[in-house]
Amino acid sequence: MTEPNQDRAVQILLPREKIAQRVRELGAEIARDYRGRTPHLVGVLKGAWVFMADLVRQLDLDVTVDFLGIASYGAGTNSSGEVKITKDLDVSIEGRDVLIVEDILDTGHTFKFLQEILSLHQPHSVKLVTLLDKTSRRVLPVHADYVGFQIPDVFVVGYGLDFNQQYRQLPDVRVMRSQDSV
Ligand code: IMP
Ligand code: MG
């Protein structure tokens, strides 16, 4: 890496305080829905790692956690629709109440792929929580059970989300300047 390019992501879409407030609300809602059960949270690497770390600390529940590595984009901002596993699950999900934790639901290809491969392992249930949802970009008829924020069709970075592996460390969700994001 040469020099930081944070000037290309100047517009804050979701400030950190607003994210923190919404993550608290999601945590309370999920804890209510799973009361008496021990959900198995599966974070989708790498984008969901920051959200998952914050969400799990807002859950007044017993939980277990695992991570699945997925690559759905190469360089750039356009989804090829091709998804591959870069890190498999460590623990069996058979009979478990699986809660997939995603950073963003866009075309729906990644979630559809996850639903298909996870259901082969006979979980008791599979739900999805996503921090961000770009409904207007959806290609496949999938939806999340819990959504942090609906956002417009803009490319966002920060709070775990990247552009070419950069910007993940930004504490707010920011919009990439469009002329730079193709
Ligand atoms: P989908 O398969 O099109 O639903 O895309 C989901 C994945 O694409 C997400 O988990 C992200 O990794 C990536 N993605 C989609 N939109 C954005 C964005 O605006 N910023 C960063 N990554 C994105
Ligand atoms: Mg992702």
mmCIF file with all atom_site columns, C-alpha atoms and ligand atoms in Angstrom:
data_model
loop_
_atom_site.group_PDB
_atom_site.id
_atom_site.type_symbol
_atom_site.label_atom_id
_atom_site.label_alt_id
_atom_site.label_comp_id
_atom_site.label_asym_id
_atom_site.label_entity_id
_atom_site.label_seq_id
_atom_site.pdbx_PDB_ins_code
_atom_site.Cartn_x
_atom_site.Cartn_y
_atom_site.Cartn_z
_atom_site.occupancy
_atom_site.B_iso_or_equiv
_atom_site.pdbx_formal_charge
_atom_site.auth_seq_id
_atom_site.auth_comp_id
_atom_site.auth_asym_id
_atom_site.auth_atom_id
_atom_site.pdbx_PDB_model_num
ATOM   1   C  CA  . MET A 1 1   ? 0.000   0.000   0.000   1.00 0.00 ? 1   MET A CA  1
ATOM   2   C  CA  . THR A 1 2   ? 1.357   3.412   -0.893  1.00 0.00 ? 2   THR A CA  1
ATOM   3   C  CA  . GLU A 1 3   ? -0.545  6.219   0.774   1.00 0.00 ? 3   GLU A CA  1
ATOM   4   C  CA  . PRO A 1 4   ? -3.911  6.292   2.504   1.00 0.00 ? 4   PRO A CA  1
ATOM   5   C  CA  . ASN A 1 5   ? -6.761  7.224   0.175   1.00 0.00 ? 5   ASN A CA  1
ATOM   6   C  CA  . GLN A 1 6   ? -9.269  8.307   2.771   1.00 0.00 ? 6   GLN A CA  1
ATOM   7   C  CA  . ASP A 1 7   ? -9.952  11.499  0.822   1.00 0.00 ? 7   ASP A CA  1
ATOM   8   C  CA  . ARG A 1 8   ? -11.889 9.336   -1.628  1.00 0.00 ? 8   ARG A CA  1
ATOM   9   C  CA  . ALA A 1 9   ? -14.438 8.446   1.038   1.00 0.00 ? 9   ALA A CA  1
ATOM   10  C  CA  . VAL A 1 10  ? -15.326 11.799  2.543   1.00 0.00 ? 10  VAL A CA  1
ATOM   11  C  CA  . GLN A 1 11  ? -19.110 11.735  2.807   1.00 0.00 ? 11  GLN A CA  1
ATOM   12  C  CA  . ILE A 1 12  ? -20.382 10.176  6.020   1.00 0.00 ? 12  ILE A CA  1
ATOM   13  C  CA  . LEU A 1 13  ? -23.604 8.264   5.411   1.00 0.00 ? 13  LEU A CA  1
ATOM   14  C  CA  . LEU A 1 14  ? -23.960 6.689   8.851   1.00 0.00 ? 14  LEU A CA  1
ATOM   15  C  CA  . PRO A 1 15  ? -22.073 8.261   11.744  1.00 0.00 ? 15  PRO A CA  1
ATOM   16  C  CA  . ARG A 1 16  ? -20.675 5.924   14.390  1.00 0.00 ? 16  ARG A CA  1
ATOM   17  C  CA  . GLU A 1 17  ? -23.161 7.036   17.082  1.00 0.00 ? 17  GLU A CA  1
ATOM   18  C  CA  . LYS A 1 18  ? -26.093 6.210   14.836  1.00 0.00 ? 18  LYS A CA  1
ATOM   19  C  CA  . ILE A 1 19  ? -24.617 2.779   14.051  1.00 0.00 ? 19  ILE A CA  1
ATOM   20  C  CA  . ALA A 1 20  ? -24.034 2.091   17.757  1.00 0.00 ? 20  ALA A CA  1
ATOM   21  C  CA  . GLN A 1 21  ? -27.636 3.016   18.599  1.00 0.00 ? 21  GLN A CA  1
ATOM   22  C  CA  . ARG A 1 22  ? -29.037 0.778   15.854  1.00 0.00 ? 22  ARG A CA  1
ATOM   23  C  CA  . VAL A 1 23  ? -26.782 -2.135  16.843  1.00 0.00 ? 23  VAL A CA  1
ATOM   24  C  CA  . ARG A 1 24  ? -28.127 -1.842  20.406  1.00 0.00 ? 24  ARG A CA  1
ATOM   25  C  CA  . GLU A 1 25  ? -31.690 -2.005  19.059  1.00 0.00 ? 25  GLU A CA  1
ATOM   26  C  CA  . LEU A 1 26  ? -30.910 -5.011  16.851  1.00 0.00 ? 26  LEU A CA  1
ATOM   27  C  CA  . GLY A 1 27  ? -29.266 -6.772  19.796  1.00 0.00 ? 27  GLY A CA  1
ATOM   28  C  CA  . ALA A 1 28  ? -32.349 -6.251  21.947  1.00 0.00 ? 28  ALA A CA  1
ATOM   29  C  CA  . GLU A 1 29  ? -34.663 -7.492  19.189  1.00 0.00 ? 29  GLU A CA  1
ATOM   30  C  CA  . ILE A 1 30  ? -32.573 -10.598 18.487  1.00 0.00 ? 30  ILE A CA  1
ATOM   31  C  CA  . ALA A 1 31  ? -32.199 -11.402 22.194  1.00 0.00 ? 31  ALA A CA  1
ATOM   32  C  CA  . ARG A 1 32  ? -35.998 -11.192 22.565  1.00 0.00 ? 32  ARG A CA  1
ATOM   33  C  CA  . ASP A 1 33  ? -36.610 -13.482 19.576  1.00 0.00 ? 33  ASP A CA  1
ATOM   34  C  CA  . TYR A 1 34  ? -34.058 -16.111 20.630  1.00 0.00 ? 34  TYR A CA  1
ATOM   35  C  CA  . ARG A 1 35  ? -34.851 -16.042 24.364  1.00 0.00 ? 35  ARG A CA  1
ATOM   36  C  CA  . GLY A 1 36  ? -34.227 -19.533 25.860  1.00 0.00 ? 36  GLY A CA  1
ATOM   37  C  CA  . ARG A 1 37  ? -32.165 -20.679 22.867  1.00 0.00 ? 37  ARG A CA  1
ATOM   38  C  CA  . THR A 1 38  ? -28.448 -20.496 22.087  1.00 0.00 ? 38  THR A CA  1
ATOM   39  C  CA  . PRO A 1 39  ? -28.084 -19.129 18.556  1.00 0.00 ? 39  PRO A CA  1
ATOM   40  C  CA  . HIS A 1 40  ? -24.966 -19.888 16.560  1.00 0.00 ? 40  HIS A CA  1
ATOM   41  C  CA  . LEU A 1 41  ? -23.727 -16.687 14.956  1.00 0.00 ? 41  LEU A CA  1
ATOM   42  C  CA  . VAL A 1 42  ? -21.903 -17.149 11.654  1.00 0.00 ? 42  VAL A CA  1
ATOM   43  C  CA  . GLY A 1 43  ? -20.066 -14.001 10.618  1.00 0.00 ? 43  GLY A CA  1
ATOM   44  C  CA  . VAL A 1 44  ? -19.272 -13.619 6.933   1.00 0.00 ? 44  VAL A CA  1
ATOM   45  C  CA  . LEU A 1 45  ? -15.657 -12.554 6.512   1.00 0.00 ? 45  LEU A CA  1
ATOM   46  C  CA  . LYS A 1 46  ? -14.286 -10.162 6.055   1.00 0.00 ? 46  LYS A CA  1
ATOM   47  C  CA  . GLY A 1 47  ? -16.863 -7.385  5.849   1.00 0.00 ? 47  GLY A CA  1
ATOM   48  C  CA  . ALA A 1 48  ? -19.028 -8.428  8.817   1.00 0.00 ? 48  ALA A CA  1
ATOM   49  C  CA  . TRP A 1 49  ? -16.303 -8.722  11.416  1.00 0.00 ? 49  TRP A CA  1
ATOM   50  C  CA  . VAL A 1 50  ? -16.665 -5.233  12.935  1.00 0.00 ? 50  VAL A CA  1
ATOM   51  C  CA  . PHE A 1 51  ? -20.478 -5.425  13.018  1.00 0.00 ? 51  PHE A CA  1
ATOM   52  C  CA  . MET A 1 52  ? -20.377 -8.919  14.520  1.00 0.00 ? 52  MET A CA  1
ATOM   53  C  CA  . ALA A 1 53  ? -17.988 -7.838  17.275  1.00 0.00 ? 53  ALA A CA  1
ATOM   54  C  CA  . ASP A 1 54  ? -20.329 -4.993  18.263  1.00 0.00 ? 54  ASP A CA  1
ATOM   55  C  CA  . LEU A 1 55  ? -23.557 -6.978  17.859  1.00 0.00 ? 55  LEU A CA  1
ATOM   56  C  CA  . VAL A 1 56  ? -22.464 -9.944  19.944  1.00 0.00 ? 56  VAL A CA  1
ATOM   57  C  CA  . ARG A 1 57  ? -21.774 -7.634  22.899  1.00 0.00 ? 57  ARG A CA  1
ATOM   58  C  CA  . GLN A 1 58  ? -25.353 -6.348  22.724  1.00 0.00 ? 58  GLN A CA  1
ATOM   59  C  CA  . LEU A 1 59  ? -26.887 -9.833  23.000  1.00 0.00 ? 59  LEU A CA  1
ATOM   60  C  CA  . ASP A 1 60  ? -28.120 -10.740 26.464  1.00 0.00 ? 60  ASP A CA  1
ATOM   61  C  CA  . LEU A 1 61  ? -28.091 -14.427 25.491  1.00 0.00 ? 61  LEU A CA  1
ATOM   62  C  CA  . ASP A 1 62  ? -25.814 -17.454 25.420  1.00 0.00 ? 62  ASP A CA  1
ATOM   63  C  CA  . VAL A 1 63  ? -24.367 -17.640 21.924  1.00 0.00 ? 63  VAL A CA  1
ATOM   64  C  CA  . THR A 1 64  ? -21.659 -19.476 20.039  1.00 0.00 ? 64  THR A CA  1
ATOM   65  C  CA  . VAL A 1 65  ? -19.781 -17.939 17.126  1.00 0.00 ? 65  VAL A CA  1
ATOM   66  C  CA  . ASP A 1 66  ? -18.034 -19.051 13.978  1.00 0.00 ? 66  ASP A CA  1
ATOM   67  C  CA  . PHE A 1 67  ? -16.878 -17.410 10.760  1.00 0.00 ? 67  PHE A CA  1
ATOM   68  C  CA  . LEU A 1 68  ? -17.213 -18.270 7.118   1.00 0.00 ? 68  LEU A CA  1
ATOM   69  C  CA  . GLY A 1 69  ? -14.897 -16.704 4.556   1.00 0.00 ? 69  GLY A CA  1
ATOM   70  C  CA  . ILE A 1 70  ? -16.569 -15.678 1.318   1.00 0.00 ? 70  ILE A CA  1
ATOM   71  C  CA  . ALA A 1 71  ? -15.219 -13.852 -1.689  1.00 0.00 ? 71  ALA A CA  1
ATOM   72  C  CA  . SER A 1 72  ? -17.910 -12.396 -3.898  1.00 0.00 ? 72  SER A CA  1
ATOM   73  C  CA  . TYR A 1 73  ? -16.143 -9.453  -5.477  1.00 0.00 ? 73  TYR A CA  1
ATOM   74  C  CA  . GLY A 1 74  ? -12.773 -9.190  -7.140  1.00 0.00 ? 74  GLY A CA  1
ATOM   75  C  CA  . ALA A 1 75  ? -11.330 -5.715  -7.360  1.00 0.00 ? 75  ALA A CA  1
ATOM   76  C  CA  . GLY A 1 76  ? -13.865 -2.946  -7.920  1.00 0.00 ? 76  GLY A CA  1
ATOM   77  C  CA  . THR A 1 77  ? -17.494 -2.548  -7.001  1.00 0.00 ? 77  THR A CA  1
ATOM   78  C  CA  . ASN A 1 78  ? -19.408 -4.789  -9.376  1.00 0.00 ? 78  ASN A CA  1
ATOM   79  C  CA  . SER A 1 79  ? -20.627 -8.208  -8.286  1.00 0.00 ? 79  SER A CA  1
ATOM   80  C  CA  . SER A 1 80  ? -19.840 -11.008 -10.703 1.00 0.00 ? 80  SER A CA  1
ATOM   81  C  CA  . GLY A 1 81  ? -22.490 -13.169 -9.049  1.00 0.00 ? 81  GLY A CA  1
ATOM   82  C  CA  . GLU A 1 82  ? -19.717 -15.660 -8.409  1.00 0.00 ? 82  GLU A CA  1
ATOM   83  C  CA  . VAL A 1 83  ? -19.193 -16.619 -4.797  1.00 0.00 ? 83  VAL A CA  1
ATOM   84  C  CA  . LYS A 1 84  ? -16.490 -18.865 -3.368  1.00 0.00 ? 84  LYS A CA  1
ATOM   85  C  CA  . ILE A 1 85  ? -15.591 -20.087 0.116   1.00 0.00 ? 85  ILE A CA  1
ATOM   86  C  CA  . THR A 1 86  ? -12.213 -18.919 1.368   1.00 0.00 ? 86  THR A CA  1
ATOM   87  C  CA  . LYS A 1 87  ? -12.650 -20.233 4.943   1.00 0.00 ? 87  LYS A CA  1
ATOM   88  C  CA  . ASP A 1 88  ? -14.993 -23.048 5.942   1.00 0.00 ? 88  ASP A CA  1
ATOM   89  C  CA  . LEU A 1 89  ? -16.912 -23.324 9.226   1.00 0.00 ? 89  LEU A CA  1
ATOM   90  C  CA  . ASP A 1 90  ? -15.002 -24.778 12.168  1.00 0.00 ? 90  ASP A CA  1
ATOM   91  C  CA  . VAL A 1 91  ? -17.982 -26.173 14.087  1.00 0.00 ? 91  VAL A CA  1
ATOM   92  C  CA  . SER A 1 92  ? -20.976 -28.294 13.000  1.00 0.00 ? 92  SER A CA  1
ATOM   93  C  CA  . ILE A 1 93  ? -24.255 -26.398 12.562  1.00 0.00 ? 93  ILE A CA  1
ATOM   94  C  CA  . GLU A 1 94  ? -26.468 -29.508 12.615  1.00 0.00 ? 94  GLU A CA  1
ATOM   95  C  CA  . GLY A 1 95  ? -29.584 -28.826 14.685  1.00 0.00 ? 95  GLY A CA  1
ATOM   96  C  CA  . ARG A 1 96  ? -28.431 -25.293 15.493  1.00 0.00 ? 96  ARG A CA  1
ATOM   97  C  CA  . ASP A 1 97  ? -30.290 -22.001 15.221  1.00 0.00 ? 97  ASP A CA  1
ATOM   98  C  CA  . VAL A 1 98  ? -27.919 -20.291 12.807  1.00 0.00 ? 98  VAL A CA  1
ATOM   99  C  CA  . LEU A 1 99  ? -27.887 -16.517 12.560  1.00 0.00 ? 99  LEU A CA  1
ATOM   100 C  CA  . ILE A 1 100 ? -25.810 -15.363 9.594   1.00 0.00 ? 100 ILE A CA  1
ATOM   101 C  CA  . VAL A 1 101 ? -24.214 -11.976 10.235  1.00 0.00 ? 101 VAL A CA  1
ATOM   102 C  CA  . GLU A 1 102 ? -23.566 -9.929  7.071   1.00 0.00 ? 102 GLU A CA  1
ATOM   103 C  CA  . ASP A 1 103 ? -22.279 -6.448  6.410   1.00 0.00 ? 103 ASP A CA  1
ATOM   104 C  CA  . ILE A 1 104 ? -24.491 -5.707  3.424   1.00 0.00 ? 104 ILE A CA  1
ATOM   105 C  CA  . LEU A 1 105 ? -27.178 -7.367  1.342   1.00 0.00 ? 105 LEU A CA  1
ATOM   106 C  CA  . ASP A 1 106 ? -26.831 -6.185  -2.249  1.00 0.00 ? 106 ASP A CA  1
ATOM   107 C  CA  . THR A 1 107 ? -27.807 -8.341  -5.260  1.00 0.00 ? 107 THR A CA  1
ATOM   108 C  CA  . GLY A 1 108 ? -28.569 -11.291 -2.959  1.00 0.00 ? 108 GLY A CA  1
ATOM   109 C  CA  . HIS A 1 109 ? -26.157 -13.739 -4.635  1.00 0.00 ? 109 HIS A CA  1
ATOM   110 C  CA  . THR A 1 110 ? -24.028 -14.192 -1.523  1.00 0.00 ? 110 THR A CA  1
ATOM   111 C  CA  . PHE A 1 111 ? -26.970 -14.829 0.796   1.00 0.00 ? 111 PHE A CA  1
ATOM   112 C  CA  . LYS A 1 112 ? -28.608 -17.259 -1.652  1.00 0.00 ? 112 LYS A CA  1
ATOM   113 C  CA  . PHE A 1 113 ? -25.331 -19.180 -1.859  1.00 0.00 ? 113 PHE A CA  1
ATOM   114 C  CA  . LEU A 1 114 ? -25.032 -19.208 1.955   1.00 0.00 ? 114 LEU A CA  1
ATOM   115 C  CA  . GLN A 1 115 ? -28.616 -20.425 2.410   1.00 0.00 ? 115 GLN A CA  1
ATOM   116 C  CA  . GLU A 1 116 ? -27.981 -23.260 -0.031  1.00 0.00 ? 116 GLU A CA  1
ATOM   117 C  CA  . ILE A 1 117 ? -24.708 -24.517 1.414   1.00 0.00 ? 117 ILE A CA  1
ATOM   118 C  CA  . LEU A 1 118 ? -25.694 -24.097 5.074   1.00 0.00 ? 118 LEU A CA  1
ATOM   119 C  CA  . SER A 1 119 ? -29.012 -25.921 4.619   1.00 0.00 ? 119 SER A CA  1
ATOM   120 C  CA  . LEU A 1 120 ? -27.073 -29.001 3.412   1.00 0.00 ? 120 LEU A CA  1
ATOM   121 C  CA  . HIS A 1 121 ? -25.778 -29.341 6.989   1.00 0.00 ? 121 HIS A CA  1
ATOM   122 C  CA  . GLN A 1 122 ? -29.263 -29.589 8.545   1.00 0.00 ? 122 GLN A CA  1
ATOM   123 C  CA  . PRO A 1 123 ? -29.426 -26.597 10.874  1.00 0.00 ? 123 PRO A CA  1
ATOM   124 C  CA  . HIS A 1 124 ? -32.632 -26.205 12.924  1.00 0.00 ? 124 HIS A CA  1
ATOM   125 C  CA  . SER A 1 125 ? -33.120 -22.707 11.490  1.00 0.00 ? 125 SER A CA  1
ATOM   126 C  CA  . VAL A 1 126 ? -31.250 -20.135 9.418   1.00 0.00 ? 126 VAL A CA  1
ATOM   127 C  CA  . LYS A 1 127 ? -31.840 -16.394 9.725   1.00 0.00 ? 127 LYS A CA  1
ATOM   128 C  CA  . LEU A 1 128 ? -29.925 -13.399 8.464   1.00 0.00 ? 128 LEU A CA  1
ATOM   129 C  CA  . VAL A 1 129 ? -28.994 -10.151 10.145  1.00 0.00 ? 129 VAL A CA  1
ATOM   130 C  CA  . THR A 1 130 ? -27.397 -7.542  7.916   1.00 0.00 ? 130 THR A CA  1
ATOM   131 C  CA  . LEU A 1 131 ? -26.164 -4.121  8.930   1.00 0.00 ? 131 LEU A CA  1
ATOM   132 C  CA  . LEU A 1 132 ? -26.986 -2.603  5.538   1.00 0.00 ? 132 LEU A CA  1
ATOM   133 C  CA  . ASP A 1 133 ? -29.558 -3.420  2.871   1.00 0.00 ? 133 ASP A CA  1
ATOM   134 C  CA  . LYS A 1 134 ? -29.505 -2.036  -0.684  1.00 0.00 ? 134 LYS A CA  1
ATOM   135 C  CA  . THR A 1 135 ? -32.980 -3.274  -1.635  1.00 0.00 ? 135 THR A CA  1
ATOM   136 C  CA  . SER A 1 136 ? -32.969 -1.423  -4.955  1.00 0.00 ? 136 SER A CA  1
ATOM   137 C  CA  . ARG A 1 137 ? -30.037 -3.550  -6.195  1.00 0.00 ? 137 ARG A CA  1
ATOM   138 C  CA  . ARG A 1 138 ? -31.626 -6.920  -5.479  1.00 0.00 ? 138 ARG A CA  1
ATOM   139 C  CA  . VAL A 1 139 ? -31.444 -9.476  -8.314  1.00 0.00 ? 139 VAL A CA  1
ATOM   140 C  CA  . LEU A 1 140 ? -32.613 -12.549 -6.362  1.00 0.00 ? 140 LEU A CA  1
ATOM   141 C  CA  . PRO A 1 141 ? -35.764 -12.694 -4.197  1.00 0.00 ? 141 PRO A CA  1
ATOM   142 C  CA  . VAL A 1 142 ? -34.072 -12.875 -0.794  1.00 0.00 ? 142 VAL A CA  1
ATOM   143 C  CA  . HIS A 1 143 ? -34.573 -10.743 2.311   1.00 0.00 ? 143 HIS A CA  1
ATOM   144 C  CA  . ALA A 1 144 ? -32.923 -10.328 5.690   1.00 0.00 ? 144 ALA A CA  1
ATOM   145 C  CA  . ASP A 1 145 ? -34.729 -11.101 8.941   1.00 0.00 ? 145 ASP A CA  1
ATOM   146 C  CA  . TYR A 1 146 ? -33.046 -8.178  10.694  1.00 0.00 ? 146 TYR A CA  1
ATOM   147 C  CA  . VAL A 1 147 ? -31.826 -5.038  8.915   1.00 0.00 ? 147 VAL A CA  1
ATOM   148 C  CA  . GLY A 1 148 ? -29.793 -2.237  10.449  1.00 0.00 ? 148 GLY A CA  1
ATOM   149 C  CA  . PHE A 1 149 ? -30.271 0.376   7.744   1.00 0.00 ? 149 PHE A CA  1
ATOM   150 C  CA  . GLN A 1 150 ? -31.805 0.527   4.290   1.00 0.00 ? 150 GLN A CA  1
ATOM   151 C  CA  . ILE A 1 151 ? -29.369 2.493   2.119   1.00 0.00 ? 151 ILE A CA  1
ATOM   152 C  CA  . PRO A 1 152 ? -29.584 3.891   -1.421  1.00 0.00 ? 152 PRO A CA  1
ATOM   153 C  CA  . ASP A 1 153 ? -27.634 2.514   -4.398  1.00 0.00 ? 153 ASP A CA  1
ATOM   154 C  CA  . VAL A 1 154 ? -24.249 3.963   -3.466  1.00 0.00 ? 154 VAL A CA  1
ATOM   155 C  CA  . PHE A 1 155 ? -20.959 2.172   -2.806  1.00 0.00 ? 155 PHE A CA  1
ATOM   156 C  CA  . VAL A 1 156 ? -20.098 2.398   0.880   1.00 0.00 ? 156 VAL A CA  1
ATOM   157 C  CA  . VAL A 1 157 ? -16.964 1.696   2.908   1.00 0.00 ? 157 VAL A CA  1
ATOM   158 C  CA  . GLY A 1 158 ? -15.952 1.683   6.563   1.00 0.00 ? 158 GLY A CA  1
ATOM   159 C  CA  . TYR A 1 159 ? -17.125 -0.221  9.669   1.00 0.00 ? 159 TYR A CA  1
ATOM   160 C  CA  . GLY A 1 160 ? -15.664 -3.388  8.104   1.00 0.00 ? 160 GLY A CA  1
ATOM   161 C  CA  . LEU A 1 161 ? -16.677 -2.715  4.481   1.00 0.00 ? 161 LEU A CA  1
ATOM   162 C  CA  . ASP A 1 162 ? -13.926 -2.294  1.934   1.00 0.00 ? 162 ASP A CA  1
ATOM   163 C  CA  . PHE A 1 163 ? -13.054 -1.007  -1.497  1.00 0.00 ? 163 PHE A CA  1
ATOM   164 C  CA  . ASN A 1 164 ? -10.152 -3.082  -2.817  1.00 0.00 ? 164 ASN A CA  1
ATOM   165 C  CA  . GLN A 1 165 ? -9.433  -4.192  0.775   1.00 0.00 ? 165 GLN A CA  1
ATOM   166 C  CA  . GLN A 1 166 ? -9.049  -0.622  2.026   1.00 0.00 ? 166 GLN A CA  1
ATOM   167 C  CA  . TYR A 1 167 ? -11.123 1.590   4.361   1.00 0.00 ? 167 TYR A CA  1
ATOM   168 C  CA  . ARG A 1 168 ? -12.316 -1.266  6.618   1.00 0.00 ? 168 ARG A CA  1
ATOM   169 C  CA  . GLN A 1 169 ? -10.962 0.532   9.707   1.00 0.00 ? 169 GLN A CA  1
ATOM   170 C  CA  . LEU A 1 170 ? -13.089 3.680   9.327   1.00 0.00 ? 170 LEU A CA  1
ATOM   171 C  CA  . PRO A 1 171 ? -15.501 3.948   12.294  1.00 0.00 ? 171 PRO A CA  1
ATOM   172 C  CA  . ASP A 1 172 ? -18.332 5.490   10.231  1.00 0.00 ? 172 ASP A CA  1
ATOM   173 C  CA  . VAL A 1 173 ? -19.987 4.205   7.045   1.00 0.00 ? 173 VAL A CA  1
ATOM   174 C  CA  . ARG A 1 174 ? -18.945 6.511   4.209   1.00 0.00 ? 174 ARG A CA  1
ATOM   175 C  CA  . VAL A 1 175 ? -19.838 6.859   0.529   1.00 0.00 ? 175 VAL A CA  1
ATOM   176 C  CA  . MET A 1 176 ? -17.102 6.296   -2.060  1.00 0.00 ? 176 MET A CA  1
ATOM   177 C  CA  . ARG A 1 177 ? -16.915 9.130   -4.576  1.00 0.00 ? 177 ARG A CA  1
ATOM   178 C  CA  . SER A 1 178 ? -18.582 7.630   -7.650  1.00 0.00 ? 178 SER A CA  1
ATOM   179 C  CA  . GLN A 1 179 ? -15.955 8.638   -10.213 1.00 0.00 ? 179 GLN A CA  1
ATOM   180 C  CA  . ASP A 1 180 ? -13.411 6.642   -8.215  1.00 0.00 ? 180 ASP A CA  1
ATOM   181 C  CA  . SER A 1 181 ? -15.476 3.576   -7.469  1.00 0.00 ? 181 SER A CA  1
ATOM   182 C  CA  . VAL A 1 182 ? -15.670 1.893   -10.858 1.00 0.00 ? 182 VAL A CA  1
HETATM 183 P  P1  . IMP B 2 .   ? -24.359 -9.558  -2.978  1.00 0.00 ? 1   IMP B P1  1
HETATM 184 O  O1  . IMP B 2 .   ? -23.873 -10.954 -3.189  1.00 0.00 ? 1   IMP B O1  1
HETATM 185 O  O2  . IMP B 2 .   ? -24.478 -8.784  -4.255  1.00 0.00 ? 1   IMP B O2  1
HETATM 186 O  O3  . IMP B 2 .   ? -25.619 -9.464  -2.136  1.00 0.00 ? 1   IMP B O3  1
HETATM 187 O  O4  . IMP B 2 .   ? -23.204 -8.776  -2.275  1.00 0.00 ? 1   IMP B O4  1
HETATM 188 C  C1  . IMP B 2 .   ? -22.909 -8.934  -0.990  1.00 0.00 ? 1   IMP B C1  1
HETATM 189 C  C2  . IMP B 2 .   ? -21.450 -8.603  -0.755  1.00 0.00 ? 1   IMP B C2  1
HETATM 190 O  O5  . IMP B 2 .   ? -20.937 -7.649  -1.699  1.00 0.00 ? 1   IMP B O5  1
HETATM 191 C  C3  . IMP B 2 .   ? -21.323 -7.953  0.583   1.00 0.00 ? 1   IMP B C3  1
HETATM 192 O  O6  . IMP B 2 .   ? -21.177 -8.921  1.594   1.00 0.00 ? 1   IMP B O6  1
HETATM 193 C  C4  . IMP B 2 .   ? -20.097 -7.080  0.389   1.00 0.00 ? 1   IMP B C4  1
HETATM 194 O  O7  . IMP B 2 .   ? -18.943 -7.837  0.647   1.00 0.00 ? 1   IMP B O7  1
HETATM 195 C  C5  . IMP B 2 .   ? -20.125 -6.693  -1.059  1.00 0.00 ? 1   IMP B C5  1
HETATM 196 N  N1  . IMP B 2 .   ? -20.721 -5.343  -1.251  1.00 0.00 ? 1   IMP B N1  1
HETATM 197 C  C6  . IMP B 2 .   ? -21.900 -5.026  -1.808  1.00 0.00 ? 1   IMP B C6  1
HETATM 198 N  N2  . IMP B 2 .   ? -22.130 -3.707  -1.814  1.00 0.00 ? 1   IMP B N2  1
HETATM 199 C  C7  . IMP B 2 .   ? -21.059 -3.152  -1.212  1.00 0.00 ? 1   IMP B C7  1
HETATM 200 C  C8  . IMP B 2 .   ? -20.694 -1.788  -0.886  1.00 0.00 ? 1   IMP B C8  1
HETATM 201 O  O8  . IMP B 2 .   ? -21.416 -0.797  -1.116  1.00 0.00 ? 1   IMP B O8  1
HETATM 202 N  N3  . IMP B 2 .   ? -19.496 -1.635  -0.259  1.00 0.00 ? 1   IMP B N3  1
HETATM 203 C  C9  . IMP B 2 .   ? -18.666 -2.672  0.045   1.00 0.00 ? 1   IMP B C9  1
HETATM 204 N  N4  . IMP B 2 .   ? -18.968 -3.945  -0.235  1.00 0.00 ? 1   IMP B N4  1
HETATM 205 C  C10 . IMP B 2 .   ? -20.151 -4.195  -0.861  1.00 0.00 ? 1   IMP B C10 1
HETATM 206 MG MG  . MG  B 3 .   ? -19.692 -9.482  2.728   1.00 0.00 ? 2   MG  B MG  1
#
